[in-house]
PDB file of N, CA and C in Angstrom:
ATOM      1  N   MET A1401    -127.120  51.655-134.382  1.00 47.00           N
ATOM      2  CA  MET A1401    -126.091  51.597-135.398  1.00 47.00           C
ATOM      3  C   MET A1401    -125.649  50.146-135.603  1.00 47.00           C
ATOM      4  N   THR A1402    -125.571  49.737-136.854  1.00 62.00           N
ATOM      5  CA  THR A1402    -125.152  48.382-137.185  1.00 62.00           C
ATOM      6  C   THR A1402    -123.633  48.266-137.083  1.00 62.00           C
ATOM      7  N   ARG A1403    -123.190  47.129-136.572  1.00 82.00           N
ATOM      8  CA  ARG A1403    -121.742  46.914-136.472  1.00 82.00           C
ATOM      9  C   ARG A1403    -121.157  46.692-137.863  1.00 82.00           C
ATOM     10  N   ARG A1404    -119.999  47.239-138.074  1.00 93.00           N
ATOM     11  CA  ARG A1404    -119.300  47.104-139.345  1.00 93.00           C
ATOM     12  C   ARG A1404    -118.879  45.654-139.541  1.00 93.00           C
ATOM     13  N   SER A1405    -118.963  45.162-140.775  1.00 97.00           N
ATOM     14  CA  SER A1405    -118.538  43.790-141.051  1.00 97.00           C
ATOM     15  C   SER A1405    -117.482  43.797-142.150  1.00 97.00           C
ATOM     16  N   LEU A1406    -116.434  43.029-141.906  1.00 97.00           N
ATOM     17  CA  LEU A1406    -115.309  42.952-142.829  1.00 97.00           C
ATOM     18  C   LEU A1406    -114.978  41.496-143.103  1.00 97.00           C
ATOM     19  N   MET A1407    -114.628  41.189-144.352  1.00 98.00           N
ATOM     20  CA  MET A1407    -114.137  39.860-144.706  1.00 98.00           C
ATOM     21  C   MET A1407    -112.745  40.021-145.297  1.00 98.00           C
ATOM     22  N   VAL A1408    -111.813  39.236-144.778  1.00 98.00           N
ATOM     23  CA  VAL A1408    -110.439  39.240-145.269  1.00 98.00           C
ATOM     24  C   VAL A1408    -110.157  37.856-145.835  1.00 98.00           C
ATOM     25  N   ILE A1409    -109.682  37.821-147.081  1.00 98.00           N
ATOM     26  CA  ILE A1409    -109.404  36.567-147.774  1.00 98.00           C
ATOM     27  C   ILE A1409    -107.895  36.493-147.990  1.00 98.00           C
ATOM     28  N   LEU A1410    -107.285  35.466-147.415  1.00 97.00           N
ATOM     29  CA  LEU A1410    -105.824  35.338-147.427  1.00 97.00           C
ATOM     30  C   LEU A1410    -105.405  33.991-147.992  1.00 97.00           C
ATOM     31  N   ALA A1411    -104.187  33.919-148.463  1.00 96.00           N
ATOM     32  CA  ALA A1411    -103.684  32.677-149.036  1.00 96.00           C
ATOM     33  C   ALA A1411    -103.348  31.631-147.976  1.00 96.00           C
ATOM     34  N   HIS A1412    -102.667  32.048-146.913  1.00 95.00           N
ATOM     35  CA  HIS A1412    -102.091  31.072-145.974  1.00 95.00           C
ATOM     36  C   HIS A1412    -102.491  31.328-144.527  1.00 95.00           C
ATOM     37  N   PRO A1413    -102.541  30.252-143.724  1.00 96.00           N
ATOM     38  CA  PRO A1413    -102.594  30.455-142.283  1.00 96.00           C
ATOM     39  C   PRO A1413    -101.303  31.174-141.887  1.00 96.00           C
ATOM     40  N   ASP A1414    -101.369  32.126-141.094  1.00 95.00           N
ATOM     41  CA  ASP A1414    -100.353  33.031-140.537  1.00 95.00           C
ATOM     42  C   ASP A1414    -100.342  34.380-141.242  1.00 95.00           C
ATOM     43  N   ASP A1415    -100.960  34.476-142.423  1.00 96.00           N
ATOM     44  CA  ASP A1415    -101.065  35.779-143.091  1.00 96.00           C
ATOM     45  C   ASP A1415    -101.938  36.742-142.283  1.00 96.00           C
ATOM     46  N   GLU A1416    -102.795  36.206-141.433  1.00 97.00           N
ATOM     47  CA  GLU A1416    -103.646  37.053-140.587  1.00 97.00           C
ATOM     48  C   GLU A1416    -102.835  37.719-139.479  1.00 97.00           C
ATOM     49  N   SER A1417    -101.724  37.105-139.111  1.00 96.00           N
ATOM     50  CA  SER A1417    -100.915  37.633-138.011  1.00 96.00           C
ATOM     51  C   SER A1417     -99.863  38.617-138.496  1.00 96.00           C
ATOM     52  N   PHE A1418     -99.245  38.304-139.597  1.00 90.00           N
ATOM     53  CA  PHE A1418     -98.230  39.186-140.168  1.00 90.00           C
ATOM     54  C   PHE A1418     -98.526  39.326-141.644  1.00 90.00           C
ATOM     55  N   PRO A1419     -98.698  40.476-142.155  1.00 89.00           N
ATOM     56  CA  PRO A1419     -98.421  41.787-141.606  1.00 89.00           C
ATOM     57  C   PRO A1419     -99.648  42.544-141.101  1.00 89.00           C
ATOM     58  N   ILE A1420    -100.835  41.932-141.097  1.00 96.00           N
ATOM     59  CA  ILE A1420    -102.059  42.708-140.831  1.00 96.00           C
ATOM     60  C   ILE A1420    -102.706  42.434-139.484  1.00 96.00           C
ATOM     61  N   GLY A1421    -102.064  41.686-138.626  1.00 97.00           N
ATOM     62  CA  GLY A1421    -102.662  41.320-137.343  1.00 97.00           C
ATOM     63  C   GLY A1421    -103.079  42.504-136.501  1.00 97.00           C
ATOM     64  N   GLY A1422    -102.238  43.516-136.420  1.00 97.00           N
ATOM     65  CA  GLY A1422    -102.569  44.703-135.628  1.00 97.00           C
ATOM     66  C   GLY A1422    -103.791  45.423-136.164  1.00 97.00           C
ATOM     67  N   THR A1423    -103.910  45.493-137.478  1.00 97.00           N
ATOM     68  CA  THR A1423    -105.065  46.143-138.097  1.00 97.00           C
ATOM     69  C   THR A1423    -106.339  45.361-137.807  1.00 97.00           C
ATOM     70  N   LEU A1424    -106.279  44.037-137.939  1.00 98.00           N
ATOM     71  CA  LEU A1424    -107.459  43.214-137.648  1.00 98.00           C
ATOM     72  C   LEU A1424    -107.876  43.361-136.191  1.00 98.00           C
ATOM     73  N   ALA A1425    -106.910  43.317-135.284  1.00 98.00           N
ATOM     74  CA  ALA A1425    -107.222  43.465-133.857  1.00 98.00           C
ATOM     75  C   ALA A1425    -107.843  44.828-133.573  1.00 98.00           C
ATOM     76  N   ALA A1426    -107.359  45.866-134.243  1.00 97.00           N
ATOM     77  CA  ALA A1426    -107.919  47.209-134.041  1.00 97.00           C
ATOM     78  C   ALA A1426    -109.366  47.279-134.519  1.00 97.00           C
ATOM     79  N   TYR A1427    -109.646  46.697-135.680  1.00 96.00           N
ATOM     80  CA  TYR A1427    -111.029  46.664-136.164  1.00 96.00           C
ATOM     81  C   TYR A1427    -111.926  45.913-135.180  1.00 96.00           C
ATOM     82  N   ALA A1428    -111.456  44.766-134.705  1.00 98.00           N
ATOM     83  CA  ALA A1428    -112.249  43.988-133.749  1.00 98.00           C
ATOM     84  C   ALA A1428    -112.485  44.783-132.470  1.00 98.00           C
ATOM     85  N   ALA A1429    -111.467  45.487-131.994  1.00 97.00           N
ATOM     86  CA  ALA A1429    -111.600  46.288-130.772  1.00 97.00           C
ATOM     87  C   ALA A1429    -112.611  47.419-130.945  1.00 97.00           C
ATOM     88  N   GLN A1430    -112.787  47.873-132.177  1.00 96.00           N
ATOM     89  CA  GLN A1430    -113.769  48.920-132.471  1.00 96.00           C
ATOM     90  C   GLN A1430    -115.172  48.354-132.684  1.00 96.00           C
ATOM     91  N   GLY A1431    -115.306  47.023-132.567  1.00 97.00           N
ATOM     92  CA  GLY A1431    -116.615  46.398-132.676  1.00 97.00           C
ATOM     93  C   GLY A1431    -116.948  45.801-134.021  1.00 97.00           C
ATOM     94  N   ALA A1432    -116.011  45.805-134.949  1.00 97.00           N
ATOM     95  CA  ALA A1432    -116.266  45.216-136.262  1.00 97.00           C
ATOM     96  C   ALA A1432    -116.390  43.700-136.146  1.00 97.00           C
ATOM     97  N   VAL A1433    -117.264  43.134-136.959  1.00 98.00           N
ATOM     98  CA  VAL A1433    -117.394  41.682-137.061  1.00 98.00           C
ATOM     99  C   VAL A1433    -116.468  41.239-138.189  1.00 98.00           C
ATOM    100  N   LEU A1434    -115.444  40.474-137.840  1.00 98.00           N
ATOM    101  CA  LEU A1434    -114.439  40.054-138.810  1.00 98.00           C
ATOM    102  C   LEU A1434    -114.658  38.615-139.235  1.00 98.00           C
ATOM    103  N   THR A1435    -114.622  38.397-140.540  1.00 98.00           N
ATOM    104  CA  THR A1435    -114.653  37.059-141.113  1.00 98.00           C
ATOM    105  C   THR A1435    -113.333  36.857-141.832  1.00 98.00           C
ATOM    106  N   LEU A1436    -112.657  35.755-141.531  1.00 98.00           N
ATOM    107  CA  LEU A1436    -111.373  35.439-142.154  1.00 98.00           C
ATOM    108  C   LEU A1436    -111.523  34.178-142.990  1.00 98.00           C
ATOM    109  N   VAL A1437    -111.028  34.240-144.216  1.00 98.00           N
ATOM    110  CA  VAL A1437    -111.006  33.090-145.119  1.00 98.00           C
ATOM    111  C   VAL A1437    -109.550  32.834-145.483  1.00 98.00           C
ATOM    112  N   THR A1438    -109.080  31.610-145.253  1.00 98.00           N
ATOM    113  CA  THR A1438    -107.746  31.233-145.718  1.00 98.00           C
ATOM    114  C   THR A1438    -107.915  30.194-146.813  1.00 98.00           C
ATOM    115  N   ALA A1439    -107.181  30.374-147.897  1.00 98.00           N
ATOM    116  CA  ALA A1439    -107.347  29.511-149.058  1.00 98.00           C
ATOM    117  C   ALA A1439    -106.591  28.193-148.938  1.00 98.00           C
ATOM    118  N   THR A1440    -105.383  28.226-148.364  1.00 98.00           N
ATOM    119  CA  THR A1440    -104.564  27.014-148.339  1.00 98.00           C
ATOM    120  C   THR A1440    -104.441  26.432-146.937  1.00 98.00           C
ATOM    121  N   ASP A1441    -103.945  25.196-146.897  1.00 97.00           N
ATOM    122  CA  ASP A1441    -103.871  24.476-145.622  1.00 97.00           C
ATOM    123  C   ASP A1441    -102.609  24.764-144.817  1.00 97.00           C
ATOM    124  N   GLY A1442    -101.649  25.478-145.392  1.00 95.00           N
ATOM    125  CA  GLY A1442    -100.436  25.837-144.662  1.00 95.00           C
ATOM    126  C   GLY A1442     -99.422  24.725-144.516  1.00 95.00           C
ATOM    127  N   GLN A1443     -99.571  23.657-145.265  1.00 94.00           N
ATOM    128  CA  GLN A1443     -98.728  22.475-145.105  1.00 94.00           C
ATOM    129  C   GLN A1443     -97.250  22.770-145.307  1.00 94.00           C
ATOM    130  N   GLN A1444     -96.922  23.759-146.107  1.00 93.00           N
ATOM    131  CA  GLN A1444     -95.510  24.069-146.346  1.00 93.00           C
ATOM    132  C   GLN A1444     -94.938  25.034-145.315  1.00 93.00           C
ATOM    133  N   GLY A1445     -95.724  25.357-144.299  1.00 90.00           N
ATOM    134  CA  GLY A1445     -95.287  26.325-143.300  1.00 90.00           C
ATOM    135  C   GLY A1445     -94.281  25.802-142.293  1.00 90.00           C
ATOM    136  N   ILE A1446     -94.121  24.492-142.207  1.00 90.00           N
ATOM    137  CA  ILE A1446     -93.139  23.895-141.295  1.00 90.00           C
ATOM    138  C   ILE A1446     -92.320  22.905-142.117  1.00 90.00           C
ATOM    139  N   ALA A1447     -91.081  23.239-142.387  1.00 90.00           N
ATOM    140  CA  ALA A1447     -90.237  22.410-143.243  1.00 90.00           C
ATOM    141  C   ALA A1447     -89.941  21.063-142.602  1.00 90.00           C
ATOM    142  N   GLY A1448     -90.036  20.016-143.405  1.00 91.00           N
ATOM    143  CA  GLY A1448     -89.631  18.689-142.981  1.00 91.00           C
ATOM    144  C   GLY A1448     -90.596  17.939-142.092  1.00 91.00           C
ATOM    145  N   GLY A1449     -91.738  18.514-141.789  1.00 90.00           N
ATOM    146  CA  GLY A1449     -92.699  17.840-140.922  1.00 90.00           C
ATOM    147  C   GLY A1449     -93.617  16.903-141.678  1.00 90.00           C
ATOM    148  N   ASP A1450     -94.249  16.011-140.950  1.00 95.00           N
ATOM    149  CA  ASP A1450     -95.259  15.139-141.532  1.00 95.00           C
ATOM    150  C   ASP A1450     -96.412  16.014-142.019  1.00 95.00           C
ATOM    151  N   PRO A1451     -96.789  15.922-143.302  1.00 94.00           N
ATOM    152  CA  PRO A1451     -97.807  16.813-143.852  1.00 94.00           C
ATOM    153  C   PRO A1451     -99.127  16.828-143.078  1.00 94.00           C
ATOM    154  N   VAL A1452     -99.588  15.690-142.635  1.00 95.00           N
ATOM    155  CA  VAL A1452    -100.856  15.634-141.898  1.00 95.00           C
ATOM    156  C   VAL A1452    -100.724  16.365-140.562  1.00 95.00           C
ATOM    157  N   GLN A1453     -99.619  16.128-139.867  1.00 96.00           N
ATOM    158  CA  GLN A1453     -99.391  16.806-138.588  1.00 96.00           C
ATOM    159  C   GLN A1453     -99.190  18.309-138.774  1.00 96.00           C
ATOM    160  N   VAL A1454     -98.483  18.686-139.831  1.00 96.00           N
ATOM    161  CA  VAL A1454     -98.248  20.108-140.087  1.00 96.00           C
ATOM    162  C   VAL A1454     -99.572  20.828-140.322  1.00 96.00           C
ATOM    163  N   VAL A1455    -100.450  20.241-141.130  1.00 96.00           N
ATOM    164  CA  VAL A1455    -101.754  20.862-141.395  1.00 96.00           C
ATOM    165  C   VAL A1455    -102.542  21.005-140.094  1.00 96.00           C
ATOM    166  N   ALA A1456    -102.522  19.980-139.253  1.00 97.00           N
ATOM    167  CA  ALA A1456    -103.239  20.052-137.971  1.00 97.00           C
ATOM    168  C   ALA A1456    -102.664  21.162-137.085  1.00 97.00           C
ATOM    169  N   ILE A1457    -101.348  21.269-137.046  1.00 96.00           N
ATOM    170  CA  ILE A1457    -100.699  22.319-136.248  1.00 96.00           C
ATOM    171  C   ILE A1457    -101.072  23.694-136.786  1.00 96.00           C
ATOM    172  N   ARG A1458    -100.985  23.852-138.100  1.00 97.00           N
ATOM    173  CA  ARG A1458    -101.283  25.153-138.713  1.00 97.00           C
ATOM    174  C   ARG A1458    -102.747  25.556-138.490  1.00 97.00           C
ATOM    175  N   GLN A1459    -103.657  24.587-138.554  1.00 97.00           N
ATOM    176  CA  GLN A1459    -105.066  24.897-138.290  1.00 97.00           C
ATOM    177  C   GLN A1459    -105.270  25.316-136.839  1.00 97.00           C
ATOM    178  N   ALA A1460    -104.612  24.626-135.923  1.00 98.00           N
ATOM    179  CA  ALA A1460    -104.719  24.991-134.504  1.00 98.00           C
ATOM    180  C   ALA A1460    -104.128  26.378-134.259  1.00 98.00           C
ATOM    181  N   GLU A1461    -102.991  26.663-134.880  1.00 97.00           N
ATOM    182  CA  GLU A1461    -102.389  27.994-134.744  1.00 97.00           C
ATOM    183  C   GLU A1461    -103.318  29.076-135.297  1.00 97.00           C
ATOM    184  N   LEU A1462    -103.945  28.787-136.429  1.00 98.00           N
ATOM    185  CA  LEU A1462    -104.860  29.755-137.040  1.00 98.00           C
ATOM    186  C   LEU A1462    -106.058  30.022-136.137  1.00 98.00           C
ATOM    187  N   ARG A1463    -106.623  28.971-135.575  1.00 98.00           N
ATOM    188  CA  ARG A1463    -107.756  29.154-134.651  1.00 98.00           C
ATOM    189  C   ARG A1463    -107.345  29.984-133.431  1.00 98.00           C
ATOM    190  N   ALA A1464    -106.170  29.701-132.899  1.00 98.00           N
ATOM    191  CA  ALA A1464    -105.687  30.457-131.733  1.00 98.00           C
ATOM    192  C   ALA A1464    -105.445  31.922-132.095  1.00 98.00           C
ATOM    193  N   ALA A1465    -104.825  32.170-133.237  1.00 98.00           N
ATOM    194  CA  ALA A1465    -104.575  33.548-133.667  1.00 98.00           C
ATOM    195  C   ALA A1465    -105.888  34.280-133.899  1.00 98.00           C
ATOM    196  N   ALA A1466    -106.854  33.609-134.514  1.00 99.00           N
ATOM    197  CA  ALA A1466    -108.161  34.229-134.759  1.00 99.00           C
ATOM    198  C   ALA A1466    -108.817  34.639-133.448  1.00 99.00           C
ATOM    199  N   ALA A1467    -108.715  33.792-132.445  1.00 98.00           N
ATOM    200  CA  ALA A1467    -109.304  34.116-131.140  1.00 98.00           C
ATOM    201  C   ALA A1467    -108.619  35.332-130.517  1.00 98.00           C
ATOM    202  N   VAL A1468    -107.304  35.378-130.579  1.00 98.00           N
ATOM    203  CA  VAL A1468    -106.555  36.499-130.001  1.00 98.00           C
ATOM    204  C   VAL A1468    -106.855  37.800-130.743  1.00 98.00           C
ATOM    205  N   LEU A1469    -106.986  37.728-132.062  1.00 99.00           N
ATOM    206  CA  LEU A1469    -107.204  38.923-132.878  1.00 99.00           C
ATOM    207  C   LEU A1469    -108.653  39.399-132.872  1.00 99.00           C
ATOM    208  N   GLY A1470    -109.555  38.579-132.341  1.00 98.00           N
ATOM    209  CA  GLY A1470    -110.960  38.976-132.303  1.00 98.00           C
ATOM    210  C   GLY A1470    -111.728  38.652-133.570  1.00 98.00           C
ATOM    211  N   ILE A1471    -111.253  37.689-134.327  1.00 98.00           N
ATOM    212  CA  ILE A1471    -111.931  37.282-135.558  1.00 98.00           C
ATOM    213  C   ILE A1471    -113.123  36.415-135.179  1.00 98.00           C
ATOM    214  N   ALA A1472    -114.306  36.834-135.624  1.00 98.00           N
ATOM    215  CA  ALA A1472    -115.543  36.173-135.216  1.00 98.00           C
ATOM    216  C   ALA A1472    -115.833  34.909-136.013  1.00 98.00           C
ATOM    217  N   LYS A1473    -115.483  34.914-137.288  1.00 98.00           N
ATOM    218  CA  LYS A1473    -115.838  33.799-138.169  1.00 98.00           C
ATOM    219  C   LYS A1473    -114.611  33.407-138.973  1.00 98.00           C
ATOM    220  N   LEU A1474    -114.356  32.107-139.026  1.00 99.00           N
ATOM    221  CA  LEU A1474    -113.160  31.593-139.684  1.00 99.00           C
ATOM    222  C   LEU A1474    -113.555  30.494-140.661  1.00 99.00           C
ATOM    223  N   HIS A1475    -113.052  30.606-141.880  1.00 99.00           N
ATOM    224  CA  HIS A1475    -113.289  29.583-142.904  1.00 99.00           C
ATOM    225  C   HIS A1475    -111.947  29.185-143.502  1.00 99.00           C
ATOM    226  N   MET A1476    -111.661  27.881-143.504  1.00 98.00           N
ATOM    227  CA  MET A1476    -110.439  27.360-144.096  1.00 98.00           C
ATOM    228  C   MET A1476    -110.838  26.556-145.327  1.00 98.00           C
ATOM    229  N   LEU A1477    -110.432  27.025-146.513  1.00 98.00           N
ATOM    230  CA  LEU A1477    -110.818  26.341-147.743  1.00 98.00           C
ATOM    231  C   LEU A1477    -110.011  25.066-147.963  1.00 98.00           C
ATOM    232  N   GLY A1478    -108.796  24.992-147.412  1.00 97.00           N
ATOM    233  CA  GLY A1478    -108.040  23.741-147.398  1.00 97.00           C
ATOM    234  C   GLY A1478    -107.336  23.346-148.682  1.00 97.00           C
ATOM    235  N   TYR A1479    -107.112  24.273-149.590  1.00 98.00           N
ATOM    236  CA  TYR A1479    -106.371  23.926-150.802  1.00 98.00           C
ATOM    237  C   TYR A1479    -104.906  23.688-150.452  1.00 98.00           C
ATOM    238  N   ALA A1480    -104.231  22.888-151.278  1.00 96.00           N
ATOM    239  CA  ALA A1480    -102.836  22.536-151.022  1.00 96.00           C
ATOM    240  C   ALA A1480    -101.959  23.782-151.038  1.00 96.00           C
ATOM    241  N   ASP A1481    -101.160  23.926-150.002  1.00 95.00           N
ATOM    242  CA  ASP A1481    -100.234  25.055-149.885  1.00 95.00           C
ATOM    243  C   ASP A1481     -99.224  24.986-151.025  1.00 95.00           C
ATOM    244  N   GLY A1482     -99.033  26.095-151.709  1.00 93.00           N
ATOM    245  CA  GLY A1482     -98.096  26.136-152.817  1.00 93.00           C
ATOM    246  C   GLY A1482     -98.684  25.698-154.139  1.00 93.00           C
ATOM    247  N   ALA A1483     -99.944  25.278-154.134  1.00 95.00           N
ATOM    248  CA  ALA A1483    -100.563  24.778-155.365  1.00 95.00           C
ATOM    249  C   ALA A1483    -101.938  25.398-155.618  1.00 95.00           C
ATOM    250  N   LEU A1484    -102.202  26.543-155.028  1.00 94.00           N
ATOM    251  CA  LEU A1484    -103.506  27.179-155.225  1.00 94.00           C
ATOM    252  C   LEU A1484    -103.753  27.488-156.699  1.00 94.00           C
ATOM    253  N   ALA A1485    -102.705  27.850-157.423  1.00 95.00           N
ATOM    254  CA  ALA A1485    -102.856  28.141-158.854  1.00 95.00           C
ATOM    255  C   ALA A1485    -103.286  26.907-159.639  1.00 95.00           C
ATOM    256  N   ASP A1486    -103.014  25.717-159.101  1.00 96.00           N
ATOM    257  CA  ASP A1486    -103.397  24.474-159.770  1.00 96.00           C
ATOM    258  C   ASP A1486    -104.806  24.016-159.410  1.00 96.00           C
ATOM    259  N   ALA A1487    -105.402  24.624-158.415  1.00 97.00           N
ATOM    260  CA  ALA A1487    -106.771  24.263-158.014  1.00 97.00           C
ATOM    261  C   ALA A1487    -107.742  24.733-159.095  1.00 97.00           C
ATOM    262  N   PRO A1488    -108.880  24.052-159.235  1.00 97.00           N
ATOM    263  CA  PRO A1488    -109.876  24.490-160.219  1.00 97.00           C
ATOM    264  C   PRO A1488    -110.362  25.906-159.878  1.00 97.00           C
ATOM    265  N   GLN A1489    -109.983  26.875-160.695  1.00 97.00           N
ATOM    266  CA  GLN A1489    -110.264  28.272-160.378  1.00 97.00           C
ATOM    267  C   GLN A1489    -111.756  28.575-160.291  1.00 97.00           C
ATOM    268  N   ASP A1490    -112.571  27.898-161.102  1.00 98.00           N
ATOM    269  CA  ASP A1490    -114.014  28.129-160.997  1.00 98.00           C
ATOM    270  C   ASP A1490    -114.541  27.656-159.648  1.00 98.00           C
ATOM    271  N   GLU A1491    -113.974  26.581-159.132  1.00 98.00           N
ATOM    272  CA  GLU A1491    -114.377  26.086-157.808  1.00 98.00           C
ATOM    273  C   GLU A1491    -113.963  27.062-156.705  1.00 98.00           C
ATOM    274  N   VAL A1492    -112.721  27.539-156.780  1.00 98.00           N
ATOM    275  CA  VAL A1492    -112.233  28.502-155.784  1.00 98.00           C
ATOM    276  C   VAL A1492    -113.120  29.744-155.798  1.00 98.00           C
ATOM    277  N   GLN A1493    -113.388  30.270-156.982  1.00 97.00           N
ATOM    278  CA  GLN A1493    -114.229  31.463-157.112  1.00 97.00           C
ATOM    279  C   GLN A1493    -115.633  31.214-156.572  1.00 97.00           C
ATOM    280  N   HIS A1494    -116.188  30.055-156.880  1.00 98.00           N
ATOM    281  CA  HIS A1494    -117.535  29.726-156.396  1.00 98.00           C
ATOM    282  C   HIS A1494    -117.564  29.684-154.870  1.00 98.00           C
ATOM    283  N   ARG A1495    -116.571  29.062-154.266  1.00 98.00           N
ATOM    284  CA  ARG A1495    -116.545  28.956-152.806  1.00 98.00           C
ATOM    285  C   ARG A1495    -116.396  30.321-152.141  1.00 98.00           C
ATOM    286  N   VAL A1496    -115.527  31.159-152.698  1.00 98.00           N
ATOM    287  CA  VAL A1496    -115.349  32.505-152.136  1.00 98.00           C
ATOM    288  C   VAL A1496    -116.621  33.327-152.328  1.00 98.00           C
ATOM    289  N   CYS A1497    -117.214  33.257-153.517  1.00 98.00           N
ATOM    290  CA  CYS A1497    -118.462  34.001-153.765  1.00 98.00           C
ATOM    291  C   CYS A1497    -119.577  33.532-152.835  1.00 98.00           C
ATOM    292  N   ALA A1498    -119.647  32.232-152.579  1.00 98.00           N
ATOM    293  CA  ALA A1498    -120.670  31.711-151.663  1.00 98.00           C
ATOM    294  C   ALA A1498    -120.482  32.286-150.259  1.00 98.00           C
ATOM    295  N   LEU A1499    -119.235  32.408-149.818  1.00 98.00           N
ATOM    296  CA  LEU A1499    -118.975  33.002-148.502  1.00 98.00           C
ATOM    297  C   LEU A1499    -119.319  34.488-148.485  1.00 98.00           C
ATOM    298  N   LEU A1500    -119.017  35.182-149.566  1.00 98.00           N
ATOM    299  CA  LEU A1500    -119.383  36.603-149.650  1.00 98.00           C
ATOM    300  C   LEU A1500    -120.903  36.773-149.585  1.00 98.00           C
ATOM    301  N   ARG A1501    -121.631  35.917-150.308  1.00 98.00           N
ATOM    302  CA  ARG A1501    -123.100  35.992-150.269  1.00 98.00           C
ATOM    303  C   ARG A1501    -123.637  35.645-148.880  1.00 98.00           C
ATOM    304  N   ARG A1502    -123.038  34.662-148.253  1.00 97.00           N
ATOM    305  CA  ARG A1502    -123.507  34.212-146.936  1.00 97.00           C
ATOM    306  C   ARG A1502    -123.301  35.285-145.866  1.00 97.00           C
ATOM    307  N   HIS A1503    -122.121  35.877-145.842  1.00 97.00           N
ATOM    308  CA  HIS A1503    -121.784  36.824-144.775  1.00 97.00           C
ATOM    309  C   HIS A1503    -122.110  38.274-145.125  1.00 97.00           C
ATOM    310  N   ARG A1504    -122.167  38.590-146.405  1.00 96.00           N
ATOM    311  CA  ARG A1504    -122.490  39.942-146.881  1.00 96.00           C
ATOM    312  C   ARG A1504    -121.706  41.038-146.143  1.00 96.00           C
ATOM    313  N   PRO A1505    -120.373  40.948-146.202  1.00 97.00           N
ATOM    314  CA  PRO A1505    -119.579  41.968-145.508  1.00 97.00           C
ATOM    315  C   PRO A1505    -119.716  43.330-146.188  1.00 97.00           C
ATOM    316  N   GLU A1506    -119.584  44.357-145.391  1.00 94.00           N
ATOM    317  CA  GLU A1506    -119.594  45.713-145.945  1.00 94.00           C
ATOM    318  C   GLU A1506    -118.307  46.003-146.714  1.00 94.00           C
ATOM    319  N   GLU A1507    -117.227  45.371-146.294  1.00 93.00           N
ATOM    320  CA  GLU A1507    -115.934  45.558-146.952  1.00 93.00           C
ATOM    321  C   GLU A1507    -115.246  44.211-147.073  1.00 93.00           C
ATOM    322  N   GLU A1508    -114.482  44.050-148.166  1.00 90.00           N
ATOM    323  CA  GLU A1508    -113.691  42.841-148.366  1.00 90.00           C
ATOM    324  C   GLU A1508    -112.273  43.258-148.713  1.00 90.00           C
ATOM    325  N   SER A1509    -111.342  42.390-148.372  1.00 93.00           N
ATOM    326  CA  SER A1509    -109.952  42.605-148.741  1.00 93.00           C
ATOM    327  C   SER A1509    -109.327  41.246-148.994  1.00 93.00           C
ATOM    328  N   ALA A1510    -108.579  41.143-150.082  1.00 90.00           N
ATOM    329  CA  ALA A1510    -107.887  39.893-150.400  1.00 90.00           C
ATOM    330  C   ALA A1510    -106.408  40.198-150.581  1.00 90.00           C
ATOM    331  N   LEU A1511    -105.586  39.367-149.970  1.00 83.00           N
ATOM    332  CA  LEU A1511    -104.134  39.528-150.096  1.00 83.00           C
ATOM    333  C   LEU A1511    -103.534  38.244-150.612  1.00 83.00           C
TER     334      LEU A1511
END
């Protein structure tokens, strides 16, 4: 039997933990191969911090959360937090489609 594969596409680092962290961990515990894609860099997640340091912290937090939740593959697209709507939409779509083609998940979910 082939292991189930799921791809979850989220806007921000930390969206994987709340509100869907328990669901992701349950899928991983059942043997599913989870791929997580975050669109933004999370820079606005810590008020008043140095933007470069905040992005580094948020990326480290995301990697740690992915490990705890059992996420096998992690992709950070790195678009500016709060400005995803201003990013070239054809580029965003192309990058997401390329990841879908590469990983070929059985199920996808975007929040």
